mmCIF file of C-alpha atoms in Angstrom:
data_model
loop_
_atom_site.group_PDB
_atom_site.id
_atom_site.type_symbol
_atom_site.label_atom_id
_atom_site.label_comp_id
_atom_site.label_asym_id
_atom_site.label_seq_id
_atom_site.Cartn_x
_atom_site.Cartn_y
_atom_site.Cartn_z
ATOM 1 C CA UNK I 17 -83.470 -27.291 49.212
ATOM 2 C CA UNK I 18 -84.670 -26.246 45.753
ATOM 3 C CA UNK I 19 -82.194 -25.041 43.162
ATOM 4 C CA UNK I 20 -81.680 -24.774 39.417
ATOM 5 C CA UNK I 21 -78.119 -25.079 38.185
ATOM 6 C CA UNK I 22 -78.557 -25.068 34.405
ATOM 7 C CA UNK I 23 -79.360 -21.698 32.908
ATOM 8 C CA UNK I 24 -77.837 -19.613 30.178
ATOM 9 C CA UNK I 25 -77.034 -15.996 29.301
ATOM 10 C CA UNK I 26 -77.248 -13.969 26.083
ATOM 11 C CA UNK I 27 -73.576 -14.743 25.438
ATOM 12 C CA UNK I 28 -74.630 -18.080 23.945
ATOM 13 C CA UNK I 29 -76.606 -16.212 21.247
ATOM 14 C CA UNK I 30 -79.793 -18.239 21.792
ATOM 15 C CA UNK I 31 -80.806 -17.086 25.294
ATOM 16 C CA UNK I 32 -82.289 -13.816 26.474
ATOM 17 C CA UNK I 33 -82.492 -11.822 29.681
ATOM 18 C CA UNK I 34 -79.877 -10.592 32.126
ATOM 19 C CA UNK I 35 -78.881 -13.093 34.850
ATOM 20 C CA UNK I 36 -80.440 -10.792 37.448
ATOM 21 C CA UNK I 37 -83.813 -11.384 35.759
ATOM 22 C CA UNK I 38 -83.380 -15.147 36.142
ATOM 23 C CA UNK I 39 -82.659 -14.654 39.824
ATOM 24 C CA UNK I 40 -85.796 -12.553 40.280
ATOM 25 C CA UNK I 41 -87.916 -15.371 38.844
ATOM 26 C CA UNK I 42 -86.133 -17.955 40.991
ATOM 27 C CA UNK I 43 -86.970 -15.962 44.117
ATOM 28 C CA UNK I 44 -90.621 -15.649 43.132
ATOM 29 C CA UNK I 45 -90.823 -19.399 42.539
ATOM 30 C CA UNK I 46 -89.382 -20.291 45.913
ATOM 31 C CA UNK I 47 -85.968 -21.558 44.865
ATOM 32 C CA UNK I 48 -83.213 -21.401 47.463
ATOM 33 C CA UNK I 49 -80.369 -20.836 45.005
ATOM 34 C CA UNK I 50 -79.547 -20.965 41.312
ATOM 35 C CA UNK I 51 -76.498 -21.415 39.158
ATOM 36 C CA UNK I 52 -75.509 -20.292 35.693
ATOM 37 C CA UNK I 53 -73.866 -22.662 33.249
ATOM 38 C CA UNK I 54 -73.543 -21.091 29.861
ATOM 39 C CA UNK I 55 -71.870 -22.926 26.972
ATOM 40 C CA UNK I 56 -68.125 -22.892 27.437
ATOM 41 C CA UNK I 57 -65.827 -20.938 25.124
ATOM 42 C CA UNK I 58 -63.563 -22.976 22.874
ATOM 43 C CA UNK I 59 -60.065 -22.015 21.635
ATOM 44 C CA UNK I 60 -61.616 -21.120 18.290
ATOM 45 C CA UNK I 61 -65.212 -20.285 17.377
ATOM 46 C CA UNK I 62 -66.643 -23.144 15.313
ATOM 47 C CA UNK I 63 -70.363 -22.684 15.990
ATOM 48 C CA UNK I 64 -72.793 -19.879 16.747
ATOM 49 C CA UNK I 65 -74.293 -21.024 20.053
ATOM 50 C CA UNK I 66 -71.607 -20.387 22.655
ATOM 51 C CA UNK I 67 -69.642 -17.485 24.053
ATOM 52 C CA UNK I 68 -66.592 -16.458 22.066
ATOM 53 C CA UNK I 69 -63.026 -17.436 22.951
ATOM 54 C CA UNK I 70 -62.426 -14.145 24.781
ATOM 55 C CA UNK I 71 -65.806 -13.730 26.445
ATOM 56 C CA UNK I 72 -65.356 -15.756 29.625
ATOM 57 C CA UNK I 73 -64.539 -12.597 31.661
ATOM 58 C CA UNK I 74 -67.770 -11.018 30.355
ATOM 59 C CA UNK I 75 -69.695 -14.095 31.491
ATOM 60 C CA UNK I 76 -68.195 -13.827 34.980
ATOM 61 C CA UNK I 77 -69.078 -10.132 34.987
ATOM 62 C CA UNK I 78 -72.739 -10.871 34.164
ATOM 63 C CA UNK I 79 -73.000 -13.345 37.030
ATOM 64 C CA UNK I 80 -71.292 -10.898 39.401
ATOM 65 C CA UNK I 81 -73.750 -8.197 38.357
ATOM 66 C CA UNK I 82 -76.623 -10.489 39.319
ATOM 67 C CA UNK I 83 -74.971 -11.060 42.691
ATOM 68 C CA UNK I 84 -74.793 -7.310 43.248
ATOM 69 C CA UNK I 85 -78.479 -6.895 42.413
ATOM 70 C CA UNK I 86 -79.467 -9.825 44.648
ATOM 71 C CA UNK I 87 -76.930 -9.901 47.504
ATOM 72 C CA UNK I 88 -79.322 -11.941 49.670
ATOM 73 C CA UNK I 89 -79.582 -14.851 47.221
ATOM 74 C CA UNK I 90 -77.051 -17.605 46.558
ATOM 75 C CA UNK I 91 -75.864 -17.692 42.948
ATOM 76 C CA UNK I 92 -73.543 -20.487 41.857
ATOM 77 C CA UNK I 93 -71.044 -20.274 39.014
ATOM 78 C CA UNK I 94 -70.737 -23.057 36.473
ATOM 79 C CA UNK I 95 -70.122 -23.852 32.823
ATOM 80 C CA UNK I 96 -71.765 -26.285 30.459
ATOM 81 C CA UNK I 97 -68.778 -27.846 28.748
ATOM 82 C CA UNK I 98 -68.910 -29.842 25.559
ATOM 83 C CA UNK I 99 -67.053 -33.111 25.668
ATOM 84 C CA UNK I 100 -65.121 -33.302 22.418
ATOM 85 C CA UNK I 101 -62.093 -35.541 22.186
ATOM 86 C CA UNK I 102 -58.935 -33.502 21.854
ATOM 87 C CA UNK I 103 -60.178 -30.604 23.985
ATOM 88 C CA UNK I 104 -59.719 -32.164 27.412
ATOM 89 C CA UNK I 105 -56.778 -29.917 28.311
ATOM 90 C CA UNK I 106 -58.808 -26.863 27.326
ATOM 91 C CA UNK I 107 -61.549 -27.790 29.803
ATOM 92 C CA UNK I 108 -58.949 -28.311 32.520
ATOM 93 C CA UNK I 109 -57.532 -24.882 31.760
ATOM 94 C CA UNK I 110 -60.977 -23.280 32.012
ATOM 95 C CA UNK I 111 -61.481 -24.886 35.411
ATOM 96 C CA UNK I 112 -58.352 -23.202 36.753
ATOM 97 C CA UNK I 113 -59.368 -19.670 35.794
ATOM 98 C CA UNK I 114 -62.254 -18.915 38.182
ATOM 99 C CA UNK I 115 -63.781 -20.376 41.380
ATOM 100 C CA UNK I 116 -66.422 -22.502 39.671
ATOM 101 C CA UNK I 117 -68.984 -24.452 41.665
ATOM 102 C CA UNK I 118 -69.528 -27.085 38.984
ATOM 103 C CA UNK I 119 -68.919 -28.091 35.385
ATOM 104 C CA UNK I 120 -71.750 -29.727 33.451
ATOM 105 C CA UNK I 121 -70.535 -32.256 30.917
ATOM 106 C CA UNK I 122 -72.646 -32.402 27.780
ATOM 107 C CA UNK I 123 -72.456 -34.074 24.402
ATOM 108 C CA UNK I 124 -73.675 -32.104 21.408
ATOM 109 C CA UNK I 125 -71.089 -33.098 18.806
ATOM 110 C CA UNK I 126 -71.016 -36.692 17.636
ATOM 111 C CA UNK I 127 -68.762 -35.767 14.728
ATOM 112 C CA UNK I 128 -66.406 -32.846 14.283
ATOM 113 C CA UNK I 129 -68.944 -30.853 12.287
ATOM 114 C CA UNK I 130 -72.224 -32.319 13.540
ATOM 115 C CA UNK I 131 -73.890 -31.039 16.685
ATOM 116 C CA UNK I 132 -76.675 -33.579 16.704
ATOM 117 C CA UNK I 133 -79.268 -31.355 18.395
ATOM 118 C CA UNK I 134 -78.858 -28.511 15.895
ATOM 119 C CA UNK I 135 -82.115 -28.030 13.928
ATOM 120 C CA UNK I 136 -80.138 -26.541 11.028
ATOM 121 C CA UNK I 137 -78.395 -29.891 10.538
ATOM 122 C CA UNK I 138 -81.399 -32.201 10.445
ATOM 123 C CA UNK I 139 -80.427 -33.316 6.957
ATOM 124 C CA UNK I 140 -77.367 -35.051 8.413
ATOM 125 C CA UNK I 141 -79.676 -37.668 9.872
ATOM 126 C CA UNK I 142 -80.411 -38.808 6.324
ATOM 127 C CA UNK I 143 -76.827 -40.000 5.917
ATOM 128 C CA UNK I 144 -77.071 -42.601 8.699
ATOM 129 C CA UNK I 145 -79.396 -45.172 10.129
ATOM 130 C CA UNK I 146 -80.985 -43.797 13.292
ATOM 131 C CA UNK I 147 -79.510 -46.726 15.208
ATOM 132 C CA UNK I 148 -76.001 -45.661 14.213
ATOM 133 C CA UNK I 149 -76.599 -42.058 15.290
ATOM 134 C CA UNK I 150 -77.683 -43.278 18.717
ATOM 135 C CA UNK I 151 -74.635 -45.534 18.986
ATOM 136 C CA UNK I 152 -72.315 -42.637 18.137
ATOM 137 C CA UNK I 153 -73.988 -40.349 20.636
ATOM 138 C CA UNK I 154 -73.882 -42.726 23.580
ATOM 139 C CA UNK I 155 -70.293 -43.735 22.824
ATOM 140 C CA UNK I 156 -69.405 -40.046 23.212
ATOM 141 C CA UNK I 157 -71.506 -39.817 26.367
ATOM 142 C CA UNK I 158 -69.746 -42.841 27.850
ATOM 143 C CA UNK I 159 -66.405 -41.166 27.198
ATOM 144 C CA UNK I 160 -67.624 -37.905 28.744
ATOM 145 C CA UNK I 161 -68.621 -39.754 31.900
ATOM 146 C CA UNK I 162 -65.227 -41.457 32.074
ATOM 147 C CA UNK I 163 -63.181 -38.328 31.413
ATOM 148 C CA UNK I 164 -63.119 -37.062 35.002
ATOM 149 C CA UNK I 165 -63.615 -33.503 33.756
ATOM 150 C CA UNK I 166 -67.130 -32.846 34.996
ATOM 151 C CA UNK I 167 -69.191 -32.691 38.162
ATOM 152 C CA UNK I 168 -72.461 -33.803 36.621
ATOM 153 C CA UNK I 169 -73.772 -34.658 33.186
ATOM 154 C CA UNK I 170 -76.374 -32.713 31.244
ATOM 155 C CA UNK I 171 -79.446 -33.870 29.269
ATOM 156 C CA UNK I 172 -78.273 -37.497 29.061
ATOM 157 C CA UNK I 173 -80.311 -38.567 26.025
ATOM 158 C CA UNK I 174 -80.265 -35.322 24.037
ATOM 159 C CA UNK I 175 -79.992 -37.368 20.836
ATOM 160 C CA UNK I 176 -83.760 -37.998 21.020
ATOM 161 C CA UNK I 177 -84.592 -34.263 20.766
ATOM 162 C CA UNK I 178 -86.183 -34.506 17.317
ATOM 163 C CA UNK I 179 -88.077 -37.709 18.203
ATOM 164 C CA UNK I 180 -85.867 -39.756 15.917
ATOM 165 C CA UNK I 181 -85.473 -42.936 17.914
ATOM 166 C CA UNK I 182 -84.741 -46.573 17.127
ATOM 167 C CA UNK I 183 -87.592 -49.020 17.428
ATOM 168 C CA UNK I 184 -87.916 -51.334 20.392
ATOM 169 C CA UNK I 185 -86.145 -51.347 23.734
ATOM 170 C CA UNK I 186 -83.665 -48.458 23.866
ATOM 171 C CA UNK I 187 -81.790 -49.636 26.941
ATOM 172 C CA UNK I 188 -79.118 -51.408 24.925
ATOM 173 C CA UNK I 189 -78.031 -48.068 23.436
ATOM 174 C CA UNK I 190 -77.262 -46.350 26.721
ATOM 175 C CA UNK I 191 -76.325 -49.244 28.984
ATOM 176 C CA UNK I 192 -72.563 -48.771 28.552
ATOM 177 C CA UNK I 193 -72.876 -45.041 29.213
ATOM 178 C CA UNK I 194 -74.863 -45.727 32.383
ATOM 179 C CA UNK I 195 -72.253 -48.222 33.531
ATOM 180 C CA UNK I 196 -69.526 -45.608 33.014
ATOM 181 C CA UNK I 197 -71.558 -42.989 34.897
ATOM 182 C CA UNK I 198 -71.986 -45.378 37.816
ATOM 183 C CA UNK I 199 -68.369 -46.540 37.790
ATOM 184 C CA UNK I 200 -67.132 -42.944 37.862
ATOM 185 C CA UNK I 201 -69.634 -41.934 40.552
ATOM 186 C CA UNK I 202 -71.100 -39.243 38.347
ATOM 187 C CA UNK I 203 -74.370 -37.364 38.861
ATOM 188 C CA UNK I 204 -76.898 -36.796 36.081
ATOM 189 C CA UNK I 205 -79.543 -34.129 35.694
ATOM 190 C CA UNK I 206 -83.220 -34.489 35.017
ATOM 191 C CA UNK I 207 -83.559 -31.720 32.457
ATOM 192 C CA UNK I 208 -87.119 -30.456 32.139
ATOM 193 C CA UNK I 209 -86.513 -28.749 28.768
ATOM 194 C CA UNK I 210 -87.118 -32.050 26.991
ATOM 195 C CA UNK I 211 -90.850 -31.766 27.654
ATOM 196 C CA UNK I 212 -90.844 -28.771 25.287
ATOM 197 C CA UNK I 213 -88.960 -30.395 22.409
ATOM 198 C CA UNK I 214 -90.287 -32.681 19.671
ATOM 199 C CA UNK I 215 -89.776 -35.734 21.895
ATOM 200 C CA UNK I 216 -92.018 -34.241 24.620
ATOM 201 C CA UNK I 217 -90.407 -36.092 27.524
ATOM 202 C CA UNK I 218 -87.775 -35.214 30.057
ATOM 203 C CA UNK I 219 -84.073 -35.684 29.451
ATOM 204 C CA UNK I 220 -83.489 -38.483 30.281
ATOM 205 C CA UNK I 221 -86.411 -40.808 29.661
ATOM 206 C CA UNK I 222 -88.209 -42.827 32.313
ATOM 207 C CA UNK I 223 -86.446 -45.994 31.150
ATOM 208 C CA UNK I 224 -83.046 -44.296 31.434
ATOM 209 C CA UNK I 225 -83.868 -43.058 34.925
ATOM 210 C CA UNK I 226 -85.005 -46.518 35.988
ATOM 211 C CA UNK I 227 -81.625 -47.900 34.961
ATOM 212 C CA UNK I 228 -79.878 -44.995 36.699
ATOM 213 C CA UNK I 229 -81.716 -45.637 39.952
ATOM 214 C CA UNK I 230 -80.806 -49.326 39.843
ATOM 215 C CA UNK I 231 -77.148 -48.265 39.590
ATOM 216 C CA UNK I 232 -77.539 -45.758 42.457
ATOM 217 C CA UNK I 233 -76.615 -42.859 40.177
ATOM 218 C CA UNK I 234 -77.363 -39.528 41.917
ATOM 219 C CA UNK I 235 -79.526 -36.887 40.279
ATOM 220 C CA UNK I 236 -80.426 -33.224 40.376
ATOM 221 C CA UNK I 237 -83.199 -31.336 38.593
ATOM 222 C CA UNK I 238 -82.520 -28.476 36.177
ATOM 223 C CA UNK I 239 -84.522 -26.391 33.731
ATOM 224 C CA UNK I 240 -81.896 -25.556 31.078
ATOM 225 C CA UNK I 241 -83.476 -22.104 31.089
ATOM 226 C CA UNK I 242 -82.808 -19.826 28.136
ATOM 227 C CA UNK I 243 -85.374 -17.234 29.273
ATOM 228 C CA UNK I 244 -86.100 -15.973 32.779
ATOM 229 C CA UNK I 245 -89.626 -17.423 32.830
ATOM 230 C CA UNK I 246 -88.178 -20.907 32.269
ATOM 231 C CA UNK I 247 -86.344 -20.970 35.608
ATOM 232 C CA UNK I 248 -87.594 -23.850 37.747
ATOM 233 C CA UNK I 249 -90.016 -24.907 35.032
ATOM 234 C CA UNK I 250 -91.807 -28.218 35.746
ATOM 235 C CA UNK I 251 -89.720 -28.923 38.840
ATOM 236 C CA UNK I 252 -92.689 -30.402 40.705
ATOM 237 C CA UNK I 253 -93.390 -32.713 37.776
ATOM 238 C CA UNK I 254 -89.740 -33.788 37.622
ATOM 239 C CA UNK I 255 -89.515 -34.269 41.387
ATOM 240 C CA UNK I 256 -92.597 -36.492 41.360
ATOM 241 C CA UNK I 257 -91.063 -38.525 38.535
ATOM 242 C CA UNK I 258 -87.857 -39.012 40.501
ATOM 243 C CA UNK I 259 -89.781 -39.832 43.681
ATOM 244 C CA UNK I 260 -91.856 -42.471 41.875
ATOM 245 C CA UNK I 261 -88.650 -44.280 40.962
ATOM 246 C CA UNK I 262 -87.399 -44.286 44.542
ATOM 247 C CA UNK I 263 -85.151 -41.229 44.614
ATOM 248 C CA UNK I 264 -85.185 -39.404 47.941
ATOM 249 C CA UNK I 265 -82.150 -37.145 47.502
ATOM 250 C CA UNK I 266 -80.781 -34.699 44.963
ATOM 251 C CA UNK I 267 -77.254 -33.362 44.648
ATOM 252 C CA UNK I 268 -76.091 -29.855 45.396
ATOM 253 C CA UNK I 269 -72.683 -28.524 44.290
ATOM 254 C CA UNK I 270 -70.454 -26.053 46.111
ATOM 255 C CA UNK I 271 -66.933 -25.329 44.906
ATOM 256 C CA UNK I 272 -66.973 -28.521 42.852
ATOM 257 C CA UNK I 273 -67.925 -30.672 45.836
ATOM 258 C CA UNK I 274 -71.189 -32.635 45.845
ATOM 259 C CA UNK I 275 -73.632 -32.576 48.744
ATOM 260 C CA UNK I 276 -76.707 -34.796 49.045
ATOM 261 C CA UNK I 277 -79.855 -33.002 50.191
ATOM 262 C CA UNK I 278 -83.427 -34.290 50.595
ATOM 263 C CA UNK I 279 -85.672 -34.394 47.537
ATOM 264 C CA UNK I 280 -88.859 -32.470 48.191
ATOM 265 C CA UNK I 281 -92.104 -32.909 46.282
#
């Protein structure tokens, strides 16, 4: 079973291509199914990289159009939802509106007005020691894991995107988050997009994945595709990485239920 559950649509304003184009690439690359998970709408629009408050029906329509074009191919429906304290009830409300297969929990905001992966806000890093930024990020990630709102967690160490990392062993920064992920029986993704960012390594890092495997935290592999030609990108590389650590299964999601399937390399 090969699948890619983390891909976006033009509604997020930084992706391109109709969902049907993503499906066409997935079929060519031998995937068995895919799933869309665009950035969730919020009650009010406070950034420029997600669908608007009233655009969820349009998102569902785009996915349904892809299903009509490719009736022989399984297409899952998801959302990538930001964990921001105070918006928990909003995420629960979103979950009740459509038959979603999964919600990805992600942390972008470590402060109300600071999405830490936003290249337009790099200057904010100058206001804090890098160690403090990492502590803030993983405290939010720990809370996301413990919230019970999500089916799996996206790009676990996104904070490293710009290669701004503390010196020395980084495990102390994410140990509490990993413990929360394990305690709540959450799944994490290996996100291959990290290899194309300044950090030039997968999300999460090898060290993070080693700790995850020790805690028996399940995984799946996703591309975080924002263009059709990114679907399934570097999946063999990611699968070999997971296999080298001892992983032999990945996690599939159907109607918000997890299913373990063999990892193939």
